Amino acid sequence: MTTTAFIGLGAMGDPMAAHLARQARHDGAKALVWNRTTTKAEAHAAKHGSVSVTLPEVAQADILFTCLPTSAEVDGIIGQLAPHLKRGLTWVDCTSGHPDAAKRQRRQLAELGVNFLDAPVSGGTGGAEAGTLTVMLGGPAAEVEAVRPHLAFAGKAVHVGETGAGFAVKSINNMLLAVNLWAAGEGLVALANSGVNVSAALDVINASSGRSNATENLVPQRVVTREFPCTFALGLLAKDTGIAVDVVNSVKGSAPVIAQTAALFRAAARTVGAEQDHTAALKLIETMNQKEIK
Amino acid sequence: MTTTAFIGLGAMGDPMAAHLARQARHDGAKALVWNRTTTKAEAHAAKHGSVSVTLPEVAQADILFTCLPTSAEVDGIIGQLAPHLKRGLTWVDCTSGHPDAAKRQRRQLAELGVNFLDAPVSGGTGGAEAGTLTVMLGGPAAEVEAVRPHLAFAGKAVHVGETGAGFAVKSINNMLLAVNLWAAGEGLVALANSGVNVSAALDVINASSGRSNATENLVPQRVVTREFPCTFALGLLAKDTGIAVDVVNSVKGSAPVIAQTAALFRAAARTVGAEQDHTAALKLIETMNQKEIK
Amino acid sequence: MTTTAFIGLGAMGDPMAAHLARQARHDGAKALVWNRTTTKAEAHAAKHGSVSVTLPEVAQADILFTCLPTSAEVDGIIGQLAPHLKRGLTWVDCTSGHPDAAKRQRRQLAELGVNFLDAPVSGGTGGAEAGTLTVMLGGPAAEVEAVRPHLAFAGKAVHVGETGAGFAVKSINNMLLAVNLWAAGEGLVALANSGVNVSAALDVINASSGRSNATENLVPQRVVTREFPCTFALGLLAKDTGIAVDVVNSVKGSAPVIAQTAALFRAAARTVGAEQDHTAALKLIETMNQKEIK
Amino acid sequence: MTTTAFIGLGAMGDPMAAHLARQARHDGAKALVWNRTTTKAEAHAAKHGSVSVTLPEVAQADILFTCLPTSAEVDGIIGQLAPHLKRGLTWVDCTSGHPDAAKRQRRQLAELGVNFLDAPVSGGTGGAEAGTLTVMLGGPAAEVEAVRPHLAFAGKAVHVGETGAGFAVKSINNMLLAVNLWAAGEGLVALANSGVNVSAALDVINASSGRSNATENLVPQRVVTREFPCTFALGLLAKDTGIAVDVVNSVKGSAPVIAQTAALFRAAARTVGAEQDHTAALKLIETMNQKEIK
């Protein structure tokens, strides 16, 4: 019987932990939850049958999942849990973290007899609720295979490389999201200023070679509608693009478009607001061109 | 009975004209073809039942399609055909042309009693053969609707705006293709240099938010395989990104990522070879990073 | 006796025409002036001894200087003067114009028996007042040498190539000004955010390899002082960077940093204000980084 | 009597240490030198009157200068000298190092009773020989003032901020050098391809607002002559631009032009050769545009 624990019941973590609770119920096992705001954990327990516990109790699980804003918060939890961690525990960090942090955290936890895997997820809140998230795992193959049956929130789980590789791939994925989204914004605002109907342009682009997740889903659903519903904050995407730049720099890579786009997303987070939806980055493009994309 | 004519039996034009011939056969009408190299037109006639004619005879069709490398070649054909053009003919230019050229050509042909529509296509040689191309039409709505039933090679045809709008949208579509492709190259080469398996990374990216036509189709099929089959030349894509920059500039737009990417594709065409497949642009990224994407 | 005429008594043109008047007085010749706002021409005549005339009278000079915002205004004047122009007149255009316009204007005026030289100037209002402007001349060598003795406002006059070359060099000069200025802004705002004293940083940079006219003069005198005195409008510099991009594109060049900087200056003109001093472009950098450069 | 010591007799260090020896002779003091290759130190002693000593003996000086390729080599020397360092010694690091390294090294040496100042220099081998280098000092004001009289190789020494500020300013200075140089290359190659004489263009630019150290000195002396004499390696400038990017990122700054230029210099170092002169970066621009700048 494997006991899981989940720390970080945010927009992503809450439904992810619900899938763990569902599987635990099915297996006759226990799914512990902890959150900085205790009431959220208690509500989760009430709603999904998980068990709301204290932080030290979490440390007695077999598999501990974390899903926090950045690697810095994971460092904070490691510090608090260090005296309590059960030897043999596997720590699966679903944060969109930093590859360098993963390597350091793995070394640090190894001294306490704890395994650490980086396991960021993609798919948004929709994928988290549907249990169809894509998980990118970094770490030794044996440890990855051992946790694979317990990723109840995943539709797909891929072992992408050694420790840190999961975070690296996630950052590049989000960087591509950022580039594709930004370029779509630049192109569409120029068409709008040329008198072209933006929706007609999206219609043909999405049946053509320039299509991407950004043009197929994000721009029509969030930008053209002017709704910009906040499911993934611009400040977090800007942070992820910064990690991607670090990934490039750590191999002394040359990536001029990635470098520029990261700078522009940082500017967007500063000028549009880090707490806005990530698609609101295009409002900076709209300001730069004095035209709305609609 | 509507007689069509087709000029430019290249990799795209040849199968497009075949669809026109098939429809003509069905309608009991005629589909004329002309090509600079006469043997290509004769082979087309023999294989598809089109009629190989002289250039002046082409000018007697009801609808004349052109599909040439650039607007300059269309200008050349206009010059040759001017004395022969039947009044009331509609000229449908499927070239990936320039919006400014479209406006000029429409004015020039209007003086001869000929309608001009810009009607570039997307979908590649595969789409041309399947008859599922996406057509982006620019010009007056009535003229667009009049030719719509005769676009036998199209899976989708969208009226995107006034004269030039078709070429503008096409150039932005191809620009997005260029950006998405280039950024994928930059990101994947950094991952490769970090020791991540490129195919595993593509696998998760294509199940995640960073996916695009470039990551789903072009990079796995053409780059990772090291095949780079030439179906769309790098020099032509570089030309299209230049048109996109002109579209931005004509509205005094600010599009830094588009501007940068156009410059990089021009450099790629110069250093890798304009006649290579467009995906071979990533060879410049590989040189810049001393690592292959595979 | 050579009669000169000057059209465009703006911030640059007014003191330039004053030098022509001074030389005319010395030579016993005449220096005509014309301005859209007649009172400016009359004030110039009263102050400097030039002769305020009607537009057709200007066309009877031997050498006609124009100094206008863009080539479009020069086109306008050509249209108005065409019926009046004296055969054998040399038109010296000191506008920061477009190379393509120069070629067209030269052809157009040649049909009227008039020579056209592109002759943009650099040195700012200070150089115009001191009569130390640098002039970049494009056109046939013999015509350039013929006007050289009459460039009373010049400290240096260089024949840089055929028609259009003067405008091309001017646009690249202003583009380098734009790049050097913008990069200084990016670097200094990062130092300011790191707690480094900006003036101390400028002090060492200006004694080091990173120095430029931007760091030696513009940033300390206009940005750090927060004065941004408007002697050269941001909108005009943004226009010049657009011409530089056209120069690059006309030779199918690859210039990613120039391309990016032109896009950023266009954004700056849109967001900060086209009528502000060109150094106020750095206010966009300040917004992007939430920190003043001081 | 202050004893100085100098580690790192490279192209910069050798003439810098000669100035220390000259001052020591004048003061009746001692100037120790050490180099990994002992014969270089012995030659220095023979030529300049310095004293060639063993590494532990260096640690007994009052002021110890280091001038090494990167902060990593300084870390190596700290490791070797740690057991020998005299308490109260001041370590003045003239390497173009990393601000983060400076902070770490200062903490590490403080535990041994040693002061650490970052003190990178600018001025090239010419400035080193003439004793006119510009020094950018980071650290507590009192310590900076205490070493100021002993900077015999300096023409100017400026206290720019706390520990790390010297390295930060140096990296931004070199970044501006890189941007100004690269942009000049992009602009001049476009002019060359337009048929403009490059030397004439440089002549007017250097009398105009676009001038910089790059256009005034580097391009005419090293690029146009095709000599590219190696006094400062491209690989080291690429490294410095990487440090500048780190400075920007450490304050979460947005600097798109700096970001792109750093990527392009890394590509240049990879494709042209890290051991070439830094001005040879423009050979990548020449390849991208198929034209030499001359």
mmCIF file with all atom_site columns, C-alpha atoms in Angstrom, chain A residues 242 245-246 248-257 259-260 262-267 270, chain D residues 242 245-246 248-257 259-260 262-267 270:
data_model
loop_
_atom_site.group_PDB
_atom_site.id
_atom_site.type_symbol
_atom_site.label_atom_id
_atom_site.label_alt_id
_atom_site.label_comp_id
_atom_site.label_asym_id
_atom_site.label_entity_id
_atom_site.label_seq_id
_atom_site.pdbx_PDB_ins_code
_atom_site.Cartn_x
_atom_site.Cartn_y
_atom_site.Cartn_z
_atom_site.occupancy
_atom_site.B_iso_or_equiv
_atom_site.pdbx_formal_charge
_atom_site.auth_seq_id
_atom_site.auth_comp_id
_atom_site.auth_asym_id
_atom_site.auth_atom_id
_atom_site.pdbx_PDB_model_num
ATOM 1  C CA . GLY A 1 242 ? 14.072 33.130 -17.795 1.00 0.00 ? 242 GLY A CA 1
ATOM 2  C CA . VAL A 1 245 ? 17.500 31.353 -21.088 1.00 0.00 ? 245 VAL A CA 1
ATOM 3  C CA . ASP A 1 246 ? 19.463 29.807 -18.216 1.00 0.00 ? 246 ASP A CA 1
ATOM 4  C CA . VAL A 1 248 ? 20.651 27.932 -23.096 1.00 0.00 ? 248 VAL A CA 1
ATOM 5  C CA . ASN A 1 249 ? 23.396 29.754 -21.205 1.00 0.00 ? 249 ASN A CA 1
ATOM 6  C CA . SER A 1 250 ? 24.391 26.713 -19.166 1.00 0.00 ? 250 SER A CA 1
ATOM 7  C CA . VAL A 1 251 ? 25.496 25.027 -22.415 1.00 0.00 ? 251 VAL A CA 1
ATOM 8  C CA . LYS A 1 252 ? 26.895 28.301 -23.807 1.00 0.00 ? 252 LYS A CA 1
ATOM 9  C CA . GLY A 1 253 ? 24.203 28.159 -26.451 1.00 0.00 ? 253 GLY A CA 1
ATOM 10 C CA . SER A 1 254 ? 23.308 30.795 -29.020 1.00 0.00 ? 254 SER A CA 1
ATOM 11 C CA . ALA A 1 255 ? 19.547 31.386 -29.196 1.00 0.00 ? 255 ALA A CA 1
ATOM 12 C CA . PRO A 1 256 ? 18.846 34.968 -30.306 1.00 0.00 ? 256 PRO A CA 1
ATOM 13 C CA . VAL A 1 257 ? 15.068 34.635 -30.740 1.00 0.00 ? 257 VAL A CA 1
ATOM 14 C CA . ALA A 1 259 ? 16.830 35.600 -25.757 1.00 0.00 ? 259 ALA A CA 1
ATOM 15 C CA . GLN A 1 260 ? 14.807 38.450 -27.210 1.00 0.00 ? 260 GLN A CA 1
ATOM 16 C CA . ALA A 1 262 ? 12.403 36.325 -22.794 1.00 0.00 ? 262 ALA A CA 1
ATOM 17 C CA . ALA A 1 263 ? 13.316 40.015 -22.536 1.00 0.00 ? 263 ALA A CA 1
ATOM 18 C CA . LEU A 1 264 ? 9.987  41.030 -24.065 1.00 0.00 ? 264 LEU A CA 1
ATOM 19 C CA . PHE A 1 265 ? 7.986  38.797 -21.710 1.00 0.00 ? 265 PHE A CA 1
ATOM 20 C CA . ARG A 1 266 ? 9.780  40.307 -18.745 1.00 0.00 ? 266 ARG A CA 1
ATOM 21 C CA . ALA A 1 267 ? 8.838  43.744 -20.095 1.00 0.00 ? 267 ALA A CA 1
ATOM 22 C CA . ARG A 1 270 ? 6.321  44.619 -15.788 1.00 0.00 ? 270 ARG A CA 1
ATOM 23 C CA . GLY D 1 242 ? 27.392 36.494 -21.097 1.00 0.00 ? 242 GLY D CA 1
ATOM 24 C CA . VAL D 1 245 ? 23.310 39.087 -19.570 1.00 0.00 ? 245 VAL D CA 1
ATOM 25 C CA . ASP D 1 246 ? 23.694 37.650 -16.064 1.00 0.00 ? 246 ASP D CA 1
ATOM 26 C CA . VAL D 1 248 ? 20.555 41.994 -16.443 1.00 0.00 ? 248 VAL D CA 1
ATOM 27 C CA . ASN D 1 249 ? 18.940 38.747 -15.322 1.00 0.00 ? 249 ASN D CA 1
ATOM 28 C CA . SER D 1 250 ? 20.021 39.126 -11.694 1.00 0.00 ? 250 SER D CA 1
ATOM 29 C CA . VAL D 1 251 ? 17.792 42.230 -11.477 1.00 0.00 ? 251 VAL D CA 1
ATOM 30 C CA . LYS D 1 252 ? 15.086 40.625 -13.639 1.00 0.00 ? 252 LYS D CA 1
ATOM 31 C CA . GLY D 1 253 ? 15.822 43.247 -16.271 1.00 0.00 ? 253 GLY D CA 1
ATOM 32 C CA . SER D 1 254 ? 14.471 43.469 -19.804 1.00 0.00 ? 254 SER D CA 1
ATOM 33 C CA . ALA D 1 255 ? 17.230 44.146 -22.337 1.00 0.00 ? 255 ALA D CA 1
ATOM 34 C CA . PRO D 1 256 ? 16.269 42.687 -25.719 1.00 0.00 ? 256 PRO D CA 1
ATOM 35 C CA . VAL D 1 257 ? 19.137 44.182 -27.754 1.00 0.00 ? 257 VAL D CA 1
ATOM 36 C CA . ALA D 1 259 ? 20.199 39.635 -25.106 1.00 0.00 ? 259 ALA D CA 1
ATOM 37 C CA . GLN D 1 260 ? 20.297 39.225 -28.861 1.00 0.00 ? 260 GLN D CA 1
ATOM 38 C CA . ALA D 1 262 ? 25.167 38.223 -26.600 1.00 0.00 ? 262 ALA D CA 1
ATOM 39 C CA . ALA D 1 263 ? 23.638 35.316 -28.542 1.00 0.00 ? 263 ALA D CA 1
ATOM 40 C CA . LEU D 1 264 ? 25.196 36.544 -31.774 1.00 0.00 ? 264 LEU D CA 1
ATOM 41 C CA . PHE D 1 265 ? 28.656 36.934 -30.215 1.00 0.00 ? 265 PHE D CA 1
ATOM 42 C CA . ARG D 1 266 ? 28.446 33.409 -28.877 1.00 0.00 ? 266 ARG D CA 1
ATOM 43 C CA . ALA D 1 267 ? 27.590 32.260 -32.411 1.00 0.00 ? 267 ALA D CA 1
ATOM 44 C CA . ARG D 1 270 ? 31.708 29.339 -32.348 1.00 0.00 ? 270 ARG D CA 1
#
